[in-house]
Amino acid sequence: MEVRKWVQAVAIGMLLAAAGWLWMPSSSMVKAGGCGERVGTEKVWWDGAELKPGQIGRVTVVAPTELWLSNKAVKTLPSGAVYRVYALGGGYFGVGRGYGIKNDARVRYETPSREKLAAALCVQQAKTSMADVTMNGVAIGDSRAKVEAMYGMAKRKTKNAYGLYWEAYDQGGYKNFLMVSYDRDRVAAMYTNQPIVQTKKGTGIGTAKTVVEARYGRPLAFIQKKDAVYNIQNDEYGLYLVNGRYITFFYDRYNNNRVDGVLVVNRALEDEKPGFYGTATEELRAAYEYQIFDLVNAARRLHGLPALVWDAKAAAAAREHSEDMAVHHYFSHTNLQGLSPFDRLKRHGITYHVAGENIAYGQYDAIFVHEAWMHSLGHRQNLLYPDFTRLGVGVAFNSFNQPYYSQEFYTP
């Protein structure tokens, strides 16, 4: 729930990946210096068209000729048609999927430079070896040293529900914001809402939900843990189990259901967490408050807005309201004494020109509640309101370890 109060007013149509008849340039063709920092999603261009991995050249039909499959002509190709070539042999050019074109005067064959072929091979090698998901080049299993070589020391270290810590990194002013959880100094979980995500399937921040589901299939409807089976169906995100890692894609309904956040967690880590909430502690409660604060500012940076300043008085007001709701089992902006958010801010000595409140209940942790607020119009408007300057966050747990969250925004 949210509330706000104003006090003042190329024409190469080619058959793609070869099946069966395939030729690849060898690694010896890669020039000195290796493949550099390729990650497998780059494209190599040759005369205005993409040079596909495995492609060794192209043929242009200069006089009508036949397309062959299994020693049978299946189609007459018109002059001007252009096809990628993946193999040579037996007097034919292999153009993918088992199809061939006779090597005679009716076609013209061309090859790219050695450097282009080497570059395409580098992309193919990187794609084969790349992690399922990387964030600014960081993948599950990477070392703390690799992360800190790029970011320096973490800006904040706070407890998480996995019994580890979220360590928050950015490269100045929440640029390339990244949350990393380490297990024995190896990345075991990571999250970002910044456009620094790359995957083997070409999915990242800004990818449409329909594309994610076309590439990954239907999301999980439940997960099995040691203590129970948990239903997890939700239109706002999709959860997948890929090579022993849970990958969650969060979808922004106000941007055509495009990915606006990605969370990756080792399956073993998730399996060890009690239920979905973990174990409530005072350290975890305080951790969620600061994690939510950082997540808000990372989102504001993406939208070209200034970061908010942490406000201890507002945090005390927010915490008091979350505790009241958790203890007395209600969920409302107005407490049981009839006090509104603005009454409660004033009671904590806060005067304001404009103020707003977001509350939530039951989301698994700071990341999930932040994403839920971003996908609800009124809450999102508070998070991204350009004239707010201060924020306090308060979290409390009920007797079932379920968290209540409150955010108090204002401008003095």
mmCIF file of C-alpha atoms in Angstrom:
data_model
loop_
_atom_site.group_PDB
_atom_site.id
_atom_site.type_symbol
_atom_site.label_atom_id
_atom_site.label_comp_id
_atom_site.label_asym_id
_atom_site.label_seq_id
_atom_site.Cartn_x
_atom_site.Cartn_y
_atom_site.Cartn_z
ATOM 1 C CA MET A 1 0.000 0.000 0.000
ATOM 2 C CA GLU A 2 1.115 3.552 -0.606
ATOM 3 C CA VAL A 3 0.012 6.989 0.363
ATOM 4 C CA ARG A 4 1.300 10.478 -0.361
ATOM 5 C CA LYS A 5 0.252 13.839 1.076
ATOM 6 C CA TRP A 6 0.957 17.253 -0.418
ATOM 7 C CA VAL A 7 1.349 20.142 1.988
ATOM 8 C CA GLN A 8 2.393 22.482 -0.803
ATOM 9 C CA ALA A 9 1.035 22.784 -3.722
ATOM 10 C CA VAL A 10 20.798 -6.538 -45.701
ATOM 11 C CA ALA A 11 19.727 -8.721 -47.805
ATOM 12 C CA ILE A 12 21.570 -11.945 -46.897
ATOM 13 C CA GLY A 13 18.740 -14.354 -46.221
ATOM 14 C CA MET A 14 20.593 -17.372 -45.051
ATOM 15 C CA LEU A 15 20.028 -20.762 -43.674
ATOM 16 C CA LEU A 16 21.368 -20.831 -40.145
ATOM 17 C CA ALA A 17 23.228 -23.287 -37.957
ATOM 18 C CA ALA A 18 24.582 -26.260 -39.751
ATOM 19 C CA ALA A 19 23.436 -29.718 -38.759
ATOM 20 C CA GLY A 20 25.713 -32.570 -39.649
ATOM 21 C CA TRP A 21 27.887 -31.046 -42.330
ATOM 22 C CA LEU A 22 29.923 -28.514 -40.410
ATOM 23 C CA TRP A 23 33.363 -26.984 -40.613
ATOM 24 C CA MET A 24 34.867 -24.733 -37.960
ATOM 25 C CA PRO A 25 38.095 -22.754 -38.169
ATOM 26 C CA SER A 26 40.650 -24.194 -35.778
ATOM 27 C CA SER A 27 41.952 -22.467 -32.676
ATOM 28 C CA SER A 28 45.281 -22.054 -34.444
ATOM 29 C CA MET A 29 43.562 -19.425 -36.581
ATOM 30 C CA VAL A 30 43.149 -17.139 -33.580
ATOM 31 C CA LYS A 31 45.787 -14.492 -33.933
ATOM 32 C CA ALA A 32 48.325 -13.715 -31.235
ATOM 33 C CA GLY A 33 46.815 -11.982 -28.247
ATOM 34 C CA GLY A 34 43.940 -14.440 -27.858
ATOM 35 C CA CYS A 35 40.278 -13.583 -27.567
ATOM 36 C CA GLY A 36 40.465 -10.791 -25.036
ATOM 37 C CA GLU A 37 37.405 -10.107 -22.915
ATOM 38 C CA ARG A 38 34.703 -11.580 -25.154
ATOM 39 C CA VAL A 39 31.702 -12.988 -23.326
ATOM 40 C CA GLY A 40 29.922 -14.838 -26.132
ATOM 41 C CA THR A 41 27.145 -12.389 -26.986
ATOM 42 C CA GLU A 42 29.115 -10.186 -29.388
ATOM 43 C CA LYS A 43 28.488 -10.130 -33.145
ATOM 44 C CA VAL A 44 31.134 -10.184 -35.866
ATOM 45 C CA TRP A 45 30.165 -8.280 -39.029
ATOM 46 C CA TRP A 46 31.324 -8.968 -42.563
ATOM 47 C CA ASP A 47 30.181 -6.619 -45.323
ATOM 48 C CA GLY A 48 27.063 -5.604 -43.418
ATOM 49 C CA ALA A 49 25.942 -9.095 -42.382
ATOM 50 C CA GLU A 50 26.673 -11.091 -39.239
ATOM 51 C CA LEU A 51 29.420 -13.697 -39.576
ATOM 52 C CA LYS A 52 27.991 -16.688 -37.767
ATOM 53 C CA PRO A 53 30.148 -19.091 -35.742
ATOM 54 C CA GLY A 54 31.163 -21.928 -38.029
ATOM 55 C CA GLN A 55 30.630 -19.914 -41.185
ATOM 56 C CA ILE A 56 33.605 -20.021 -43.576
ATOM 57 C CA GLY A 57 32.244 -17.951 -46.456
ATOM 58 C CA ARG A 58 29.211 -17.199 -48.606
ATOM 59 C CA VAL A 59 27.912 -18.007 -52.040
ATOM 60 C CA THR A 60 25.995 -15.637 -54.289
ATOM 61 C CA VAL A 61 23.833 -17.193 -56.980
ATOM 62 C CA VAL A 62 24.758 -15.569 -60.322
ATOM 63 C CA ALA A 63 22.523 -17.826 -62.484
ATOM 64 C CA PRO A 64 19.573 -19.969 -61.387
ATOM 65 C CA THR A 65 20.787 -23.140 -59.673
ATOM 66 C CA GLU A 66 19.438 -25.918 -57.464
ATOM 67 C CA LEU A 67 19.408 -26.346 -53.713
ATOM 68 C CA TRP A 68 20.211 -29.978 -52.896
ATOM 69 C CA LEU A 69 19.323 -32.205 -49.947
ATOM 70 C CA SER A 70 20.275 -35.893 -49.764
ATOM 71 C CA ASN A 71 21.224 -36.019 -53.462
ATOM 72 C CA LYS A 72 17.898 -34.511 -54.458
ATOM 73 C CA ALA A 73 17.263 -31.061 -55.895
ATOM 74 C CA VAL A 74 14.552 -29.523 -53.709
ATOM 75 C CA LYS A 75 14.402 -25.940 -54.910
ATOM 76 C CA THR A 76 15.561 -23.632 -57.692
ATOM 77 C CA LEU A 77 17.458 -20.640 -56.357
ATOM 78 C CA PRO A 78 17.129 -17.335 -58.201
ATOM 79 C CA SER A 79 19.995 -15.095 -59.229
ATOM 80 C CA GLY A 80 21.055 -12.787 -56.423
ATOM 81 C CA ALA A 81 20.253 -15.169 -53.554
ATOM 82 C CA VAL A 82 23.007 -15.269 -50.941
ATOM 83 C CA TYR A 83 23.749 -18.103 -48.499
ATOM 84 C CA ARG A 84 26.184 -18.652 -45.666
ATOM 85 C CA VAL A 85 28.661 -21.475 -46.294
ATOM 86 C CA TYR A 86 29.641 -23.788 -43.462
ATOM 87 C CA ALA A 87 31.425 -26.604 -45.304
ATOM 88 C CA LEU A 88 33.154 -27.546 -48.554
ATOM 89 C CA GLY A 89 33.265 -31.033 -50.028
ATOM 90 C CA GLY A 90 32.285 -33.292 -52.893
ATOM 91 C CA GLY A 91 31.809 -30.396 -55.276
ATOM 92 C CA TYR A 92 29.198 -28.731 -53.031
ATOM 93 C CA PHE A 93 29.009 -25.829 -50.632
ATOM 94 C CA GLY A 94 27.322 -26.821 -47.360
ATOM 95 C CA VAL A 95 24.878 -24.053 -46.425
ATOM 96 C CA GLY A 96 23.480 -25.539 -43.230
ATOM 97 C CA ARG A 97 20.867 -28.088 -42.130
ATOM 98 C CA GLY A 98 22.238 -30.627 -44.565
ATOM 99 C CA TYR A 99 21.560 -28.497 -47.657
ATOM 100 C CA GLY A 100 24.128 -27.957 -50.401
ATOM 101 C CA ILE A 101 24.702 -25.899 -53.550
ATOM 102 C CA LYS A 102 26.854 -27.167 -56.428
ATOM 103 C CA ASN A 103 30.242 -25.527 -56.780
ATOM 104 C CA ASP A 104 30.140 -24.416 -60.400
ATOM 105 C CA ALA A 105 29.982 -21.296 -62.565
ATOM 106 C CA ARG A 106 26.428 -20.516 -61.441
ATOM 107 C CA VAL A 107 27.615 -19.300 -58.034
ATOM 108 C CA ARG A 108 30.300 -16.956 -56.749
ATOM 109 C CA TYR A 109 32.148 -17.926 -53.569
ATOM 110 C CA GLU A 110 33.750 -15.437 -51.192
ATOM 111 C CA THR A 111 35.570 -15.837 -47.878
ATOM 112 C CA PRO A 112 36.059 -13.372 -45.013
ATOM 113 C CA SER A 113 39.493 -12.389 -43.797
ATOM 114 C CA ARG A 114 41.466 -14.604 -41.450
ATOM 115 C CA GLU A 115 40.939 -12.005 -38.727
ATOM 116 C CA LYS A 116 37.160 -12.125 -39.150
ATOM 117 C CA LEU A 117 37.143 -15.914 -38.940
ATOM 118 C CA ALA A 118 39.307 -15.780 -35.818
ATOM 119 C CA ALA A 119 36.985 -13.258 -34.202
ATOM 120 C CA ALA A 120 33.940 -15.426 -34.912
ATOM 121 C CA LEU A 121 35.731 -18.395 -33.383
ATOM 122 C CA CYS A 122 36.513 -16.351 -30.277
ATOM 123 C CA VAL A 123 32.829 -15.499 -29.872
ATOM 124 C CA GLN A 124 31.890 -19.160 -30.245
ATOM 125 C CA GLN A 125 34.472 -20.238 -27.660
ATOM 126 C CA ALA A 126 33.329 -17.563 -25.221
ATOM 127 C CA LYS A 127 29.687 -18.524 -25.673
ATOM 128 C CA THR A 128 30.503 -22.166 -24.976
ATOM 129 C CA SER A 129 32.406 -21.365 -21.807
ATOM 130 C CA MET A 130 30.411 -18.415 -20.474
ATOM 131 C CA ALA A 131 28.418 -18.722 -17.294
ATOM 132 C CA ASP A 132 24.636 -19.009 -17.456
ATOM 133 C CA VAL A 133 24.408 -15.502 -15.993
ATOM 134 C CA THR A 134 27.009 -12.784 -15.496
ATOM 135 C CA MET A 135 26.605 -9.351 -13.949
ATOM 136 C CA ASN A 136 29.273 -6.910 -15.057
ATOM 137 C CA GLY A 137 31.335 -10.001 -15.813
ATOM 138 C CA VAL A 138 30.770 -11.559 -12.369
ATOM 139 C CA ALA A 139 29.440 -15.114 -12.240
ATOM 140 C CA ILE A 140 28.491 -17.600 -9.557
ATOM 141 C CA GLY A 141 31.701 -19.242 -8.333
ATOM 142 C CA ASP A 142 33.924 -16.252 -9.039
ATOM 143 C CA SER A 143 36.294 -15.114 -6.318
ATOM 144 C CA ARG A 144 35.892 -12.156 -4.021
ATOM 145 C CA ALA A 145 39.214 -10.924 -5.421
ATOM 146 C CA LYS A 146 37.746 -10.728 -8.934
ATOM 147 C CA VAL A 147 34.783 -8.672 -7.745
ATOM 148 C CA GLU A 148 36.914 -6.327 -5.660
ATOM 149 C CA ALA A 149 39.387 -5.850 -8.493
ATOM 150 C CA MET A 150 36.522 -4.263 -10.454
ATOM 151 C CA TYR A 151 34.621 -2.524 -7.663
ATOM 152 C CA GLY A 152 36.951 -2.082 -4.718
ATOM 153 C CA MET A 153 35.692 -2.924 -1.251
ATOM 154 C CA ALA A 154 31.954 -3.321 -0.705
ATOM 155 C CA LYS A 155 30.096 -0.124 0.222
ATOM 156 C CA ARG A 156 27.879 -2.000 2.667
ATOM 157 C CA LYS A 157 27.812 -5.477 4.238
ATOM 158 C CA THR A 158 24.554 -6.691 5.776
ATOM 159 C CA LYS A 159 23.089 -10.033 6.809
ATOM 160 C CA ASN A 160 20.802 -12.031 4.494
ATOM 161 C CA ALA A 161 18.290 -14.836 4.957
ATOM 162 C CA TYR A 162 20.810 -17.425 3.701
ATOM 163 C CA GLY A 163 22.894 -17.027 6.854
ATOM 164 C CA LEU A 164 25.521 -15.150 4.843
ATOM 165 C CA TYR A 165 25.809 -11.470 3.926
ATOM 166 C CA TRP A 166 24.826 -9.266 1.041
ATOM 167 C CA GLU A 167 27.750 -7.051 0.079
ATOM 168 C CA ALA A 168 26.716 -4.014 -1.957
ATOM 169 C CA TYR A 169 29.012 -2.643 -4.661
ATOM 170 C CA ASP A 170 28.813 0.227 -7.090
ATOM 171 C CA GLN A 171 31.189 2.229 -9.211
ATOM 172 C CA GLY A 172 30.176 5.613 -7.850
ATOM 173 C CA GLY A 173 26.696 6.980 -7.209
ATOM 174 C CA TYR A 174 25.052 3.535 -7.505
ATOM 175 C CA LYS A 175 26.425 3.054 -11.028
ATOM 176 C CA ASN A 176 26.496 -0.663 -11.968
ATOM 177 C CA PHE A 177 25.032 -1.502 -8.548
ATOM 178 C CA LEU A 178 25.579 -5.144 -7.606
ATOM 179 C CA MET A 179 24.714 -7.203 -4.527
ATOM 180 C CA VAL A 180 26.926 -10.243 -3.941
ATOM 181 C CA SER A 181 26.736 -12.956 -1.293
ATOM 182 C CA TYR A 182 29.915 -14.972 -0.720
ATOM 183 C CA ASP A 183 30.329 -18.482 0.613
ATOM 184 C CA ARG A 184 33.987 -19.057 1.532
ATOM 185 C CA ASP A 185 34.953 -16.036 -0.589
ATOM 186 C CA ARG A 186 33.223 -17.385 -3.706
ATOM 187 C CA VAL A 187 30.138 -15.796 -5.232
ATOM 188 C CA ALA A 188 27.130 -17.885 -4.147
ATOM 189 C CA ALA A 189 24.334 -15.414 -4.932
ATOM 190 C CA MET A 190 24.030 -12.083 -6.756
ATOM 191 C CA TYR A 191 21.424 -9.517 -7.731
ATOM 192 C CA THR A 192 21.278 -6.392 -9.840
ATOM 193 C CA ASN A 193 18.673 -4.045 -11.262
ATOM 194 C CA GLN A 194 21.224 -2.397 -13.568
ATOM 195 C CA PRO A 195 21.799 -3.114 -17.296
ATOM 196 C CA ILE A 196 24.902 -5.228 -16.611
ATOM 197 C CA VAL A 197 23.311 -8.693 -17.016
ATOM 198 C CA GLN A 198 24.367 -11.128 -19.729
ATOM 199 C CA THR A 199 23.209 -14.726 -20.144
ATOM 200 C CA LYS A 200 23.979 -17.627 -22.419
ATOM 201 C CA LYS A 201 20.498 -17.281 -23.856
ATOM 202 C CA GLY A 202 20.917 -13.583 -24.601
ATOM 203 C CA THR A 203 18.554 -12.437 -21.843
ATOM 204 C CA GLY A 204 19.138 -9.399 -19.654
ATOM 205 C CA ILE A 205 17.670 -6.202 -18.257
ATOM 206 C CA GLY A 206 15.076 -4.975 -20.741
ATOM 207 C CA THR A 207 14.272 -8.389 -22.260
ATOM 208 C CA ALA A 208 10.533 -8.961 -22.680
ATOM 209 C CA LYS A 209 8.845 -11.596 -20.511
ATOM 210 C CA THR A 210 7.602 -13.382 -23.635
ATOM 211 C CA VAL A 211 11.190 -13.680 -24.877
ATOM 212 C CA VAL A 212 12.415 -15.010 -21.524
ATOM 213 C CA GLU A 213 9.708 -17.679 -21.545
ATOM 214 C CA ALA A 214 10.431 -18.562 -25.165
ATOM 215 C CA ARG A 215 14.074 -19.164 -24.254
ATOM 216 C CA TYR A 216 13.704 -20.715 -20.802
ATOM 217 C CA GLY A 217 10.230 -22.250 -20.975
ATOM 218 C CA ARG A 218 7.555 -22.092 -18.312
ATOM 219 C CA PRO A 219 8.801 -20.860 -14.934
ATOM 220 C CA LEU A 220 8.717 -23.125 -11.900
ATOM 221 C CA ALA A 221 5.397 -23.348 -10.089
ATOM 222 C CA PHE A 222 6.957 -24.673 -6.884
ATOM 223 C CA ILE A 223 10.265 -25.683 -5.357
ATOM 224 C CA GLN A 224 11.007 -28.680 -3.158
ATOM 225 C CA LYS A 225 13.008 -28.005 -0.017
ATOM 226 C CA LYS A 226 13.897 -30.198 2.910
ATOM 227 C CA ASP A 227 10.945 -29.145 5.019
ATOM 228 C CA ALA A 228 8.156 -28.725 2.457
ATOM 229 C CA VAL A 229 7.042 -27.944 -1.088
ATOM 230 C CA TYR A 230 6.590 -24.215 -1.691
ATOM 231 C CA ASN A 231 4.323 -22.700 -4.333
ATOM 232 C CA ILE A 232 5.969 -19.728 -6.046
ATOM 233 C CA GLN A 233 3.739 -18.740 -8.955
ATOM 234 C CA ASN A 234 3.707 -14.984 -9.476
ATOM 235 C CA ASP A 235 3.099 -12.876 -12.578
ATOM 236 C CA GLU A 236 5.715 -10.338 -11.469
ATOM 237 C CA TYR A 237 8.662 -12.724 -11.712
ATOM 238 C CA GLY A 238 9.683 -16.074 -13.155
ATOM 239 C CA LEU A 239 11.920 -18.591 -11.362
ATOM 240 C CA TYR A 240 14.068 -21.122 -13.233
ATOM 241 C CA LEU A 241 16.484 -23.833 -12.144
ATOM 242 C CA VAL A 242 19.463 -23.806 -14.515
ATOM 243 C CA ASN A 243 22.574 -25.920 -13.921
ATOM 244 C CA GLY A 244 22.137 -25.979 -10.163
ATOM 245 C CA ARG A 245 21.250 -22.286 -9.805
ATOM 246 C CA TYR A 246 17.930 -20.605 -9.223
ATOM 247 C CA ILE A 247 17.523 -17.655 -11.579
ATOM 248 C CA THR A 248 14.720 -15.170 -10.921
ATOM 249 C CA PHE A 249 13.733 -12.675 -13.614
ATOM 250 C CA PHE A 250 11.643 -9.777 -12.275
ATOM 251 C CA TYR A 251 9.255 -8.116 -14.748
ATOM 252 C CA ASP A 252 8.322 -4.441 -14.881
ATOM 253 C CA ARG A 253 4.639 -4.226 -15.763
ATOM 254 C CA TYR A 254 5.051 -0.494 -16.415
ATOM 255 C CA ASN A 255 7.666 -1.162 -19.083
ATOM 256 C CA ASN A 256 5.811 -3.777 -21.157
ATOM 257 C CA ASN A 257 6.724 -6.632 -18.785
ATOM 258 C CA ARG A 258 10.446 -6.336 -19.425
ATOM 259 C CA VAL A 259 13.110 -7.645 -17.068
ATOM 260 C CA ASP A 260 14.112 -5.024 -14.504
ATOM 261 C CA GLY A 261 16.043 -7.191 -12.052
ATOM 262 C CA VAL A 262 17.796 -10.560 -11.929
ATOM 263 C CA LEU A 263 18.614 -12.702 -8.888
ATOM 264 C CA VAL A 264 20.830 -15.799 -9.058
ATOM 265 C CA VAL A 265 21.279 -18.151 -6.084
ATOM 266 C CA ASN A 266 23.077 -21.465 -5.781
ATOM 267 C CA ARG A 267 20.485 -24.193 -5.314
ATOM 268 C CA ALA A 268 22.330 -25.623 -2.306
ATOM 269 C CA LEU A 269 22.179 -22.211 -0.627
ATOM 270 C CA GLU A 270 18.435 -21.875 -1.202
ATOM 271 C CA ASP A 271 17.816 -25.434 -0.045
ATOM 272 C CA GLU A 272 19.544 -24.734 3.279
ATOM 273 C CA LYS A 273 17.478 -21.613 4.018
ATOM 274 C CA PRO A 274 14.573 -22.383 6.374
ATOM 275 C CA GLY A 275 11.374 -21.916 4.391
ATOM 276 C CA PHE A 276 11.293 -18.785 2.290
ATOM 277 C CA TYR A 277 11.911 -16.297 5.080
ATOM 278 C CA GLY A 278 14.943 -17.689 6.860
ATOM 279 C CA THR A 279 15.247 -17.108 10.594
ATOM 280 C CA ALA A 280 14.216 -13.713 11.940
ATOM 281 C CA THR A 281 16.885 -11.917 13.948
ATOM 282 C CA GLU A 282 17.538 -8.340 14.964
ATOM 283 C CA GLU A 283 20.568 -8.307 12.652
ATOM 284 C CA LEU A 284 18.469 -9.451 9.695
ATOM 285 C CA ARG A 285 15.768 -6.859 10.446
ATOM 286 C CA ALA A 286 18.295 -4.010 10.389
ATOM 287 C CA ALA A 287 19.963 -5.475 7.296
ATOM 288 C CA TYR A 288 16.731 -5.406 5.307
ATOM 289 C CA GLU A 289 16.280 -1.733 6.114
ATOM 290 C CA TYR A 290 19.610 -0.705 4.601
ATOM 291 C CA GLN A 291 19.296 -3.117 1.689
ATOM 292 C CA ILE A 292 15.940 -1.563 0.764
ATOM 293 C CA PHE A 293 17.487 1.902 1.023
ATOM 294 C CA ASP A 294 20.266 0.948 -1.431
ATOM 295 C CA LEU A 295 17.821 -0.731 -3.807
ATOM 296 C CA VAL A 296 15.688 2.413 -3.942
ATOM 297 C CA ASN A 297 18.686 4.581 -4.783
ATOM 298 C CA ALA A 298 19.925 2.153 -7.438
ATOM 299 C CA ALA A 299 16.472 2.307 -9.068
ATOM 300 C CA ARG A 300 16.424 6.084 -8.871
ATOM 301 C CA ARG A 301 19.790 6.267 -10.624
ATOM 302 C CA LEU A 302 18.380 4.251 -13.529
ATOM 303 C CA HIS A 303 15.614 6.822 -13.864
ATOM 304 C CA GLY A 304 17.965 9.790 -13.730
ATOM 305 C CA LEU A 305 16.933 10.833 -10.205
ATOM 306 C CA PRO A 306 19.136 11.928 -7.296
ATOM 307 C CA ALA A 307 19.800 9.517 -4.465
ATOM 308 C CA LEU A 308 17.826 9.881 -1.249
ATOM 309 C CA VAL A 309 19.517 10.517 2.102
ATOM 310 C CA TRP A 310 19.016 8.096 4.983
ATOM 311 C CA ASP A 311 16.940 9.713 7.714
ATOM 312 C CA ALA A 312 17.133 8.200 11.208
ATOM 313 C CA LYS A 313 13.927 9.861 12.454
ATOM 314 C CA ALA A 314 11.957 8.606 9.477
ATOM 315 C CA ALA A 315 13.460 5.141 9.972
ATOM 316 C CA ALA A 316 12.308 5.152 13.609
ATOM 317 C CA ALA A 317 8.787 6.106 12.526
ATOM 318 C CA ALA A 318 8.789 3.396 9.847
ATOM 319 C CA ARG A 319 10.115 0.763 12.254
ATOM 320 C CA GLU A 320 7.545 1.649 14.888
ATOM 321 C CA HIS A 321 4.720 1.194 12.364
ATOM 322 C CA SER A 322 6.079 -2.118 11.059
ATOM 323 C CA GLU A 323 6.421 -3.421 14.606
ATOM 324 C CA ASP A 324 2.895 -2.301 15.458
ATOM 325 C CA MET A 325 1.450 -4.097 12.431
ATOM 326 C CA ALA A 326 3.502 -7.267 13.108
ATOM 327 C CA VAL A 327 2.550 -7.463 16.784
ATOM 328 C CA HIS A 328 -1.123 -6.584 16.396
ATOM 329 C CA HIS A 329 -1.708 -8.456 13.130
ATOM 330 C CA TYR A 330 -3.086 -5.689 10.918
ATOM 331 C CA PHE A 331 -2.008 -4.060 7.674
ATOM 332 C CA SER A 332 -2.911 -0.423 7.116
ATOM 333 C CA HIS A 333 -1.431 3.050 6.770
ATOM 334 C CA THR A 334 -3.611 4.136 9.683
ATOM 335 C CA ASN A 335 -2.639 2.501 12.970
ATOM 336 C CA LEU A 336 -4.983 1.204 15.647
ATOM 337 C CA GLN A 337 -4.914 4.577 17.397
ATOM 338 C CA GLY A 338 -6.157 6.255 14.224
ATOM 339 C CA LEU A 339 -2.842 7.954 13.446
ATOM 340 C CA SER A 340 -1.977 8.499 9.771
ATOM 341 C CA PRO A 341 1.577 8.291 8.408
ATOM 342 C CA PHE A 342 1.765 12.077 8.601
ATOM 343 C CA ASP A 343 0.649 12.103 12.225
ATOM 344 C CA ARG A 344 3.329 9.558 13.019
ATOM 345 C CA LEU A 345 6.032 11.558 11.217
ATOM 346 C CA LYS A 346 5.105 14.646 13.214
ATOM 347 C CA ARG A 347 5.188 12.635 16.421
ATOM 348 C CA HIS A 348 8.795 11.769 15.586
ATOM 349 C CA GLY A 349 9.677 15.427 15.218
ATOM 350 C CA ILE A 350 9.611 15.552 11.418
ATOM 351 C CA THR A 351 8.284 18.572 9.568
ATOM 352 C CA TYR A 352 7.905 18.301 5.832
ATOM 353 C CA HIS A 353 6.727 19.976 2.659
ATOM 354 C CA VAL A 354 5.809 16.685 1.048
ATOM 355 C CA ALA A 355 5.793 13.159 2.437
ATOM 356 C CA GLY A 356 4.780 9.647 1.435
ATOM 357 C CA GLU A 357 4.643 6.134 2.818
ATOM 358 C CA ASN A 358 4.907 2.651 1.332
ATOM 359 C CA ILE A 359 4.064 -0.460 3.332
ATOM 360 C CA ALA A 360 4.199 -4.167 2.444
ATOM 361 C CA TYR A 361 3.848 -7.530 4.130
ATOM 362 C CA GLY A 362 5.060 -11.047 3.478
ATOM 363 C CA GLN A 363 7.583 -10.612 0.644
ATOM 364 C CA TYR A 364 10.553 -12.949 1.136
ATOM 365 C CA ASP A 365 13.243 -10.324 1.678
ATOM 366 C CA ALA A 366 14.454 -6.834 0.771
ATOM 367 C CA ILE A 367 14.936 -7.661 -2.911
ATOM 368 C CA PHE A 368 11.471 -9.134 -3.351
ATOM 369 C CA VAL A 369 9.699 -6.310 -1.527
ATOM 370 C CA HIS A 370 11.593 -3.682 -3.524
ATOM 371 C CA GLU A 371 10.621 -5.366 -6.784
ATOM 372 C CA ALA A 372 7.008 -5.657 -5.603
ATOM 373 C CA TRP A 373 6.876 -1.940 -4.833
ATOM 374 C CA MET A 374 8.414 -1.106 -8.213
ATOM 375 C CA HIS A 375 5.667 -3.122 -9.921
ATOM 376 C CA SER A 376 2.815 -1.323 -8.125
ATOM 377 C CA LEU A 377 2.022 2.100 -9.545
ATOM 378 C CA GLY A 378 1.451 4.116 -6.376
ATOM 379 C CA HIS A 379 4.450 2.621 -4.587
ATOM 380 C CA ARG A 380 6.584 3.128 -7.667
ATOM 381 C CA GLN A 381 5.564 6.781 -7.840
ATOM 382 C CA ASN A 382 6.773 7.270 -4.281
ATOM 383 C CA LEU A 383 10.051 5.471 -4.988
ATOM 384 C CA LEU A 384 10.668 7.579 -8.072
ATOM 385 C CA TYR A 385 9.160 10.876 -6.967
ATOM 386 C CA PRO A 386 11.788 13.448 -8.001
ATOM 387 C CA ASP A 387 11.193 15.923 -5.153
ATOM 388 C CA PHE A 388 11.683 13.511 -2.267
ATOM 389 C CA THR A 389 15.085 13.924 -0.616
ATOM 390 C CA ARG A 390 14.981 11.706 2.499
ATOM 391 C CA LEU A 391 14.040 8.128 3.267
ATOM 392 C CA GLY A 392 13.744 5.990 6.368
ATOM 393 C CA VAL A 393 12.974 2.269 6.256
ATOM 394 C CA GLY A 394 11.617 0.116 9.068
ATOM 395 C CA VAL A 395 11.189 -3.676 9.170
ATOM 396 C CA ALA A 396 9.710 -6.021 11.762
ATOM 397 C CA PHE A 397 8.907 -9.752 11.881
ATOM 398 C CA ASN A 398 5.777 -11.400 13.188
ATOM 399 C CA SER A 399 5.750 -14.646 15.150
ATOM 400 C CA PHE A 400 5.900 -16.661 11.887
ATOM 401 C CA ASN A 401 9.127 -14.927 10.743
ATOM 402 C CA GLN A 402 7.137 -13.027 8.126
ATOM 403 C CA PRO A 403 8.409 -9.470 7.574
ATOM 404 C CA TYR A 404 6.445 -6.212 7.584
ATOM 405 C CA TYR A 405 8.027 -3.332 5.704
ATOM 406 C CA SER A 406 7.501 0.439 5.885
ATOM 407 C CA GLN A 407 9.147 3.265 3.956
ATOM 408 C CA GLU A 408 8.793 6.912 4.973
ATOM 409 C CA PHE A 409 9.725 9.448 2.293
ATOM 410 C CA TYR A 410 9.778 13.189 2.818
ATOM 411 C CA THR A 411 11.306 16.520 1.952
ATOM 412 C CA PRO A 412 11.907 19.034 4.788
#
